[in-house]
Amino acid sequence: MMVPQLPLLTIKRHTKGFTLLEMMVVLSIIAMMTLQLGLSYRPIEANQDVIFEDEYKLAQIKAIATTEKQILETSQSNVSVLSFNQLGNVNMAQTISFDGFKIVVQLGMGRYEKR
């Protein structure tokens, strides 16, 4: 014979929701992912050196390929105009200063050094 359980002694467990610990783990993972995305973001101004290097190389290659003088205009530095002759050489050696770094353009082959 089976003994019926008393309704006062039974404990109902609600398993439809999340525990506080599970919620905290999920929120901390989301916070870490959001923080990682925020730290990896670099504004366009921080990429001035990469943009200038690409434009410099493109103007130099165009001068060699077309055997025509090419002019590179820069607005974010102390030098406003660089010109390349038909061989890809610059018109004069100079130091181009940006915010936080310098590019030294050498006379001759048109090479540059980033500092």
PDB file of C-alpha atoms in Angstrom:
ATOM      1  CA  MET A   1       0.000   0.000   0.000  1.00  0.00           C
ATOM      2  CA  MET A   2       1.264   3.407  -0.920  1.00  0.00           C
ATOM      3  CA  VAL A   3       1.479   6.233   1.567  1.00  0.00           C
ATOM      4  CA  PRO A   4       0.228   9.521   0.154  1.00  0.00           C
ATOM      5  CA  GLN A   5       2.591  12.443   0.513  1.00  0.00           C
ATOM      6  CA  LEU A   6       1.478  15.333   2.520  1.00  0.00           C
ATOM      7  CA  PRO A   7       1.179  18.569   0.524  1.00  0.00           C
ATOM      8  CA  LEU A   8       3.037  20.557   3.206  1.00  0.00           C
ATOM      9  CA  LEU A   9       6.230  18.479   2.901  1.00  0.00           C
ATOM     10  CA  THR A  10       6.636  18.579  -0.868  1.00  0.00           C
ATOM     11  CA  ILE A  11       8.876  21.248  -2.390  1.00  0.00           C
ATOM     12  CA  LYS A  12       8.059  22.574  -5.814  1.00  0.00           C
ATOM     13  CA  ARG A  13      11.058  23.389  -7.986  1.00  0.00           C
ATOM     14  CA  HIS A  14      10.667  26.000 -10.677  1.00  0.00           C
ATOM     15  CA  THR A  15      13.019  25.067 -13.527  1.00  0.00           C
ATOM     16  CA  LYS A  16      11.727  27.461 -16.143  1.00  0.00           C
ATOM     17  CA  GLY A  17      14.149  30.338 -15.410  1.00  0.00           C
ATOM     18  CA  PHE A  18      17.896  30.879 -15.152  1.00  0.00           C
ATOM     19  CA  THR A  19      19.825  30.947 -11.935  1.00  0.00           C
ATOM     20  CA  LEU A  20      21.667  34.053 -10.867  1.00  0.00           C
ATOM     21  CA  LEU A  21      25.016  32.363 -11.508  1.00  0.00           C
ATOM     22  CA  GLU A  22      24.110  31.439 -15.090  1.00  0.00           C
ATOM     23  CA  MET A  23      22.939  34.976 -15.770  1.00  0.00           C
ATOM     24  CA  MET A  24      26.149  36.461 -14.371  1.00  0.00           C
ATOM     25  CA  VAL A  25      28.309  34.146 -16.516  1.00  0.00           C
ATOM     26  CA  VAL A  26      26.436  35.070 -19.696  1.00  0.00           C
ATOM     27  CA  LEU A  27      26.566  38.794 -18.920  1.00  0.00           C
ATOM     28  CA  SER A  28      30.296  38.666 -18.168  1.00  0.00           C
ATOM     29  CA  ILE A  29      30.968  36.889 -21.496  1.00  0.00           C
ATOM     30  CA  ILE A  30      28.941  39.513 -23.361  1.00  0.00           C
ATOM     31  CA  ALA A  31      30.786  42.295 -21.507  1.00  0.00           C
ATOM     32  CA  MET A  32      34.191  40.819 -22.416  1.00  0.00           C
ATOM     33  CA  MET A  33      33.226  40.502 -26.083  1.00  0.00           C
ATOM     34  CA  THR A  34      31.959  44.083 -26.167  1.00  0.00           C
ATOM     35  CA  LEU A  35      35.119  45.338 -24.489  1.00  0.00           C
ATOM     36  CA  GLN A  36      37.282  43.455 -26.991  1.00  0.00           C
ATOM     37  CA  LEU A  37      35.451  45.072 -29.907  1.00  0.00           C
ATOM     38  CA  GLY A  38      35.809  48.502 -28.343  1.00  0.00           C
ATOM     39  CA  LEU A  39      39.553  48.108 -27.815  1.00  0.00           C
ATOM     40  CA  SER A  40      40.231  46.848 -31.334  1.00  0.00           C
ATOM     41  CA  TYR A  41      38.552  49.845 -32.973  1.00  0.00           C
ATOM     42  CA  ARG A  42      41.072  52.274 -34.477  1.00  0.00           C
ATOM     43  CA  PRO A  43      39.782  55.546 -35.832  1.00  0.00           C
ATOM     44  CA  ILE A  44      40.735  56.626 -39.338  1.00  0.00           C
ATOM     45  CA  GLU A  45      43.044  59.346 -38.015  1.00  0.00           C
ATOM     46  CA  ALA A  46      45.228  56.680 -36.424  1.00  0.00           C
ATOM     47  CA  ASN A  47      45.805  55.096 -39.833  1.00  0.00           C
ATOM     48  CA  GLN A  48      47.347  58.208 -41.431  1.00  0.00           C
ATOM     49  CA  ASP A  49      50.704  56.499 -41.841  1.00  0.00           C
ATOM     50  CA  VAL A  50      49.243  53.523 -43.698  1.00  0.00           C
ATOM     51  CA  ILE A  51      47.149  55.744 -45.968  1.00  0.00           C
ATOM     52  CA  PHE A  52      50.124  57.984 -46.760  1.00  0.00           C
ATOM     53  CA  GLU A  53      52.388  55.006 -47.499  1.00  0.00           C
ATOM     54  CA  ASP A  54      49.815  53.555 -49.905  1.00  0.00           C
ATOM     55  CA  GLU A  55      49.337  56.891 -51.685  1.00  0.00           C
ATOM     56  CA  TYR A  56      53.127  57.381 -51.856  1.00  0.00           C
ATOM     57  CA  LYS A  57      53.701  53.977 -53.436  1.00  0.00           C
ATOM     58  CA  LEU A  58      50.807  54.445 -55.858  1.00  0.00           C
ATOM     59  CA  ALA A  59      52.100  57.823 -57.068  1.00  0.00           C
ATOM     60  CA  GLN A  60      55.602  56.408 -57.456  1.00  0.00           C
ATOM     61  CA  ILE A  61      54.366  53.397 -59.456  1.00  0.00           C
ATOM     62  CA  LYS A  62      52.183  55.637 -61.647  1.00  0.00           C
ATOM     63  CA  ALA A  63      55.187  57.851 -62.429  1.00  0.00           C
ATOM     64  CA  ILE A  64      57.251  54.856 -63.499  1.00  0.00           C
ATOM     65  CA  ALA A  65      54.444  53.170 -65.462  1.00  0.00           C
ATOM     66  CA  THR A  66      53.284  56.247 -67.379  1.00  0.00           C
ATOM     67  CA  THR A  67      56.740  57.907 -67.605  1.00  0.00           C
ATOM     68  CA  GLU A  68      55.071  61.147 -66.577  1.00  0.00           C
ATOM     69  CA  LYS A  69      55.583  63.409 -63.582  1.00  0.00           C
ATOM     70  CA  GLN A  70      53.185  62.574 -60.730  1.00  0.00           C
ATOM     71  CA  ILE A  71      52.222  64.857 -57.858  1.00  0.00           C
ATOM     72  CA  LEU A  72      51.157  63.630 -54.421  1.00  0.00           C
ATOM     73  CA  GLU A  73      49.278  66.139 -52.277  1.00  0.00           C
ATOM     74  CA  THR A  74      49.072  65.628 -48.520  1.00  0.00           C
ATOM     75  CA  SER A  75      46.870  67.642 -46.213  1.00  0.00           C
ATOM     76  CA  GLN A  76      47.675  66.049 -42.840  1.00  0.00           C
ATOM     77  CA  SER A  77      51.415  66.813 -42.779  1.00  0.00           C
ATOM     78  CA  ASN A  78      53.892  69.677 -42.873  1.00  0.00           C
ATOM     79  CA  VAL A  79      54.683  69.015 -46.565  1.00  0.00           C
ATOM     80  CA  SER A  80      51.794  69.751 -48.894  1.00  0.00           C
ATOM     81  CA  VAL A  81      53.174  68.495 -52.235  1.00  0.00           C
ATOM     82  CA  LEU A  82      55.558  65.718 -53.269  1.00  0.00           C
ATOM     83  CA  SER A  83      56.405  65.201 -56.920  1.00  0.00           C
ATOM     84  CA  PHE A  84      57.870  62.147 -58.624  1.00  0.00           C
ATOM     85  CA  ASN A  85      59.754  62.231 -61.929  1.00  0.00           C
ATOM     86  CA  GLN A  86      59.505  59.637 -64.707  1.00  0.00           C
ATOM     87  CA  LEU A  87      61.902  57.274 -62.889  1.00  0.00           C
ATOM     88  CA  GLY A  88      59.911  57.372 -59.637  1.00  0.00           C
ATOM     89  CA  ASN A  89      62.409  59.590 -57.820  1.00  0.00           C
ATOM     90  CA  VAL A  90      61.260  62.433 -55.571  1.00  0.00           C
ATOM     91  CA  ASN A  91      62.046  66.052 -56.374  1.00  0.00           C
ATOM     92  CA  MET A  92      63.841  66.707 -53.068  1.00  0.00           C
ATOM     93  CA  ALA A  93      64.758  64.911 -49.853  1.00  0.00           C
ATOM     94  CA  GLN A  94      62.615  65.926 -46.904  1.00  0.00           C
ATOM     95  CA  THR A  95      61.112  64.874 -43.599  1.00  0.00           C
ATOM     96  CA  ILE A  96      57.337  64.641 -43.510  1.00  0.00           C
ATOM     97  CA  SER A  97      55.866  65.004 -40.017  1.00  0.00           C
ATOM     98  CA  PHE A  98      52.483  63.642 -39.028  1.00  0.00           C
ATOM     99  CA  ASP A  99      50.949  63.390 -35.572  1.00  0.00           C
ATOM    100  CA  GLY A 100      53.209  61.002 -33.697  1.00  0.00           C
ATOM    101  CA  PHE A 101      55.514  59.825 -36.475  1.00  0.00           C
ATOM    102  CA  LYS A 102      57.854  61.043 -39.204  1.00  0.00           C
ATOM    103  CA  ILE A 103      58.615  59.777 -42.690  1.00  0.00           C
ATOM    104  CA  VAL A 104      62.068  60.620 -44.054  1.00  0.00           C
ATOM    105  CA  VAL A 105      62.092  60.684 -47.864  1.00  0.00           C
ATOM    106  CA  GLN A 106      65.542  60.025 -49.305  1.00  0.00           C
ATOM    107  CA  LEU A 107      66.800  61.576 -52.502  1.00  0.00           C
ATOM    108  CA  GLY A 108      67.703  59.168 -55.280  1.00  0.00           C
ATOM    109  CA  MET A 109      65.483  56.126 -55.572  1.00  0.00           C
ATOM    110  CA  GLY A 110      62.539  57.733 -53.761  1.00  0.00           C
ATOM    111  CA  ARG A 111      62.768  55.422 -50.777  1.00  0.00           C
ATOM    112  CA  TYR A 112      61.442  56.454 -47.400  1.00  0.00           C
ATOM    113  CA  GLU A 113      62.017  55.505 -43.802  1.00  0.00           C
ATOM    114  CA  LYS A 114      59.272  55.590 -41.183  1.00  0.00           C
ATOM    115  CA  ARG A 115      60.252  56.681 -37.652  1.00  0.00           C
TER     116      ARG A 115
END
